[in-house]
C-alpha positions as a Python dict, from the first residue, in 0.01 Angstrom:
ca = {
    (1, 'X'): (0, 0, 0),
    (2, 'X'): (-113, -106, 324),
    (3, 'X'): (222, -70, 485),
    (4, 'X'): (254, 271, 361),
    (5, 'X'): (-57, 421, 468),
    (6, 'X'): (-47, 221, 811),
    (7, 'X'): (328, 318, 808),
    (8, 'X'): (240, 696, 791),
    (9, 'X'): (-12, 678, 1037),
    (10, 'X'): (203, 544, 1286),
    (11, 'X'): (478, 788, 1235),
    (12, 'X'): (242, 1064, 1276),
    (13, 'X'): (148, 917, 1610),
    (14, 'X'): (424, 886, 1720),
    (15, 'X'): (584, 1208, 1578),
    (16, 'X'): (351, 1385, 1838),
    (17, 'X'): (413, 1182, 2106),
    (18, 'X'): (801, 1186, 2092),
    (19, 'X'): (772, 1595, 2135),
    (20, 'X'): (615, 1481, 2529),
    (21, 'X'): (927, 1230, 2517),
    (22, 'X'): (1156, 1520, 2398),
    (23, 'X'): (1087, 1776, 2642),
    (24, 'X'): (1105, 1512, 2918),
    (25, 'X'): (1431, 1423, 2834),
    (26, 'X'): (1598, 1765, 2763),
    (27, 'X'): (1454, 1889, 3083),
    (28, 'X'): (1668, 1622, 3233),
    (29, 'X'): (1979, 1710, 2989),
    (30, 'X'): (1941, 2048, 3090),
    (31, 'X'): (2087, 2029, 3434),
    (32, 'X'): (2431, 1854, 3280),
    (33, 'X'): (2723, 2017, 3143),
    (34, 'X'): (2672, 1885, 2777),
    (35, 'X'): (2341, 2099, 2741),
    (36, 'X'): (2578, 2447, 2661),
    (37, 'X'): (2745, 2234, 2367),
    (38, 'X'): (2405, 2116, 2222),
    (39, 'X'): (2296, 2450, 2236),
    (40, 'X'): (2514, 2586, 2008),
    (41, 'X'): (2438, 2281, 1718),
    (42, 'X'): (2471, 2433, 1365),
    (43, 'X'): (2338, 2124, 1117),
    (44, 'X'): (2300, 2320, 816),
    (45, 'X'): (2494, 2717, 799),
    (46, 'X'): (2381, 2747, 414),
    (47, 'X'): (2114, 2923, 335),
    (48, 'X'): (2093, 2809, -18),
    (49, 'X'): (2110, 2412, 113),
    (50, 'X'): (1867, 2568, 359),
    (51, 'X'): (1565, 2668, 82),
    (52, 'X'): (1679, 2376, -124),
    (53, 'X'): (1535, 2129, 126),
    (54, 'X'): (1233, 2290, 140),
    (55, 'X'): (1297, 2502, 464),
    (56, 'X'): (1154, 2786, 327),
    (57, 'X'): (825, 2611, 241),
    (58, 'X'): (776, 2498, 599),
    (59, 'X'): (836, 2805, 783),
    (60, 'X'): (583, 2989, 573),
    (61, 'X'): (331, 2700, 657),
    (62, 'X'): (396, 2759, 1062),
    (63, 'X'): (365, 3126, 1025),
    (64, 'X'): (39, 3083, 819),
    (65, 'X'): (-160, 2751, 948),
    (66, 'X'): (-222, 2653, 1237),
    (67, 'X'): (131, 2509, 1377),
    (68, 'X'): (189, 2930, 1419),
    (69, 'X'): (-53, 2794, 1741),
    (70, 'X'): (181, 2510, 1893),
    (71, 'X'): (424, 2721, 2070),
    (72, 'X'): (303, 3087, 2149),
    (73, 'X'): (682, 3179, 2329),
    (74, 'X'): (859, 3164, 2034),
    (75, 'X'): (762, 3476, 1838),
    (76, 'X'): (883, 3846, 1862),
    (77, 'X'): (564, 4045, 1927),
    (78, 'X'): (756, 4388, 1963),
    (79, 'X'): (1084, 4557, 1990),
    (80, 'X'): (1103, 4551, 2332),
    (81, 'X'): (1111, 4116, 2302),
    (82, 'X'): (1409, 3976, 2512),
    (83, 'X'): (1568, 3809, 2229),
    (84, 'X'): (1825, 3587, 2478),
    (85, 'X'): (1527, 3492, 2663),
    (86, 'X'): (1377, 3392, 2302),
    (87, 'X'): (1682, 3254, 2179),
    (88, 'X'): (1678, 2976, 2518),
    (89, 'X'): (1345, 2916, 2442),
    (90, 'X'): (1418, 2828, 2076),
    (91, 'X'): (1727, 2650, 2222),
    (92, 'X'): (1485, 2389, 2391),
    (93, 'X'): (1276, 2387, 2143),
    (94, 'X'): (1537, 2284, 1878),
    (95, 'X'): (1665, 1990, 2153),
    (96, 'X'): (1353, 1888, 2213),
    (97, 'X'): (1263, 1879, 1853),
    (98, 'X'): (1593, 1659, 1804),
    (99, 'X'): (1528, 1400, 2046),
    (100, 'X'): (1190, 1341, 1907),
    (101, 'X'): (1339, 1280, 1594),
    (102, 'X'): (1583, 1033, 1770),
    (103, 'X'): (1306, 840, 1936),
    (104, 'X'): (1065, 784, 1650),
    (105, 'X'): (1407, 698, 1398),
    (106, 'X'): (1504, 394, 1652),
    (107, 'X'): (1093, 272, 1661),
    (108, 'X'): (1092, 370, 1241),
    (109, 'X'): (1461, 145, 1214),
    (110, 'X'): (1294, -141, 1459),
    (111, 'X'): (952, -126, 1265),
    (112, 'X'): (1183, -216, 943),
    (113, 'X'): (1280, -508, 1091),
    (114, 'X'): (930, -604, 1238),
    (115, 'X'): (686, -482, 959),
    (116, 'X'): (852, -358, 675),
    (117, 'X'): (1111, -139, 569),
    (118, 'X'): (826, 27, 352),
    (119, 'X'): (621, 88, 703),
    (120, 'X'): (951, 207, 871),
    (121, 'X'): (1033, 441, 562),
    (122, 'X'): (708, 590, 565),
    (123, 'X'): (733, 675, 945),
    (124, 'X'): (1001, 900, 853),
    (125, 'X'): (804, 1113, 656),
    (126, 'X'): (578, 1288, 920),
    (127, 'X'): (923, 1261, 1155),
    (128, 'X'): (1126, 1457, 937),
    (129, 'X'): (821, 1690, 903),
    (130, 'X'): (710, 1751, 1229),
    (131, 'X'): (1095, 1712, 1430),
    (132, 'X'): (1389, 1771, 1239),
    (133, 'X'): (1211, 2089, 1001),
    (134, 'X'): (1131, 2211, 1284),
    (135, 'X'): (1466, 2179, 1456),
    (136, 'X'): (1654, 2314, 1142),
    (137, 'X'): (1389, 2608, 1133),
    (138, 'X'): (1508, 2690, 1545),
    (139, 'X'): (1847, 2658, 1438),
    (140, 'X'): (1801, 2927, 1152),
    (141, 'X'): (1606, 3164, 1355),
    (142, 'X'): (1833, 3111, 1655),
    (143, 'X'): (2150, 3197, 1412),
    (144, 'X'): (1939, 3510, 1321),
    (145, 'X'): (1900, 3637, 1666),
    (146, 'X'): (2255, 3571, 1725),
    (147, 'X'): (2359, 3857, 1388),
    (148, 'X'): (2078, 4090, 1592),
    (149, 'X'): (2256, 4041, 1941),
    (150, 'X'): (2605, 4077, 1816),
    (151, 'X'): (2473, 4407, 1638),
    (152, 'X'): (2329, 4533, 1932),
    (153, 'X'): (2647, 4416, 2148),
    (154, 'X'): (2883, 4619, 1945),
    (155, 'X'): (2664, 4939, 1896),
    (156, 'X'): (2624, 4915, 2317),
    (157, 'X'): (3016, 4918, 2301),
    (158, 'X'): (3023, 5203, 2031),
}
């Protein structure tokens, strides 16, 4: 029991401090030429597998507690939103997201070995919570501003 609640605690710790770790490092991956092909990263296309997992749980808990307060630019306020502008912004997001989850799954797989696999398990709870949901929730909102640009590409053509 100990290993599970210390095991948690960690992981939440240092869930929040890999998203300082993942920005650092995709600001650096930004300026090579493997940054376009990690911007187009499609984990999951089903929505069904989507809601299965419990994505549609967590996005309703952003947009109605207090994570809707962690990252003000990604929201459309009005029509007149620059939805490529949003869709970079989700695109670092997403990285940076994914890199955090990275980080804390190498300390979570080392802490296995160390502590416990229960206390390395248990990390992974508040990582998969608080990185990869959040990356897979970018990834769906950035496929949904694609639909919205390619409508509004072809009715600029029409």
């Amino acid at each position: 029991m100990k290993h599970l609640l210390l095991g948690f605690i960690f992981g939440i710790s240092l869930s929040f401090i890999s998203w300082i770790v993942g920005m650092i490092v995709n600001s650096i991956l930004m300026k090579t030429e493997y940054y376009n092909k990690l911007s187009n990263l499609n984990f999951i296309e089903n929505k069904g597998l989507n809601k299965t997992i419990g994505l549609t749980y967590f996005k309703w808990a952003v947009k109605n507690t207090f994570f809707k307060f962690f990252n003000q630019k990604l929201k459309v306020d009005s029509k007149s939103t620059d939805l490529a502008q949003l869709r970079n912004d989700m695109i670092y997001s997403e990285i940076s997201h994914l890199i955090g989850f990275i980080f804390v799954t190498f300390f979570a797989i080392f802490k296995s070995f160390e502590v416990g696999f229960i206390f390395g398990l248990t990390m992974m709870i508040p990582n998969i919570l608080m990185n990869l949901y959040p990356s897979l929730l970018q990834q769906e909102n950035k496929r949904r501003i694609d639909r919205i640009l390619k409508i509004k590409t072809v009715a600029n053509k029409v």
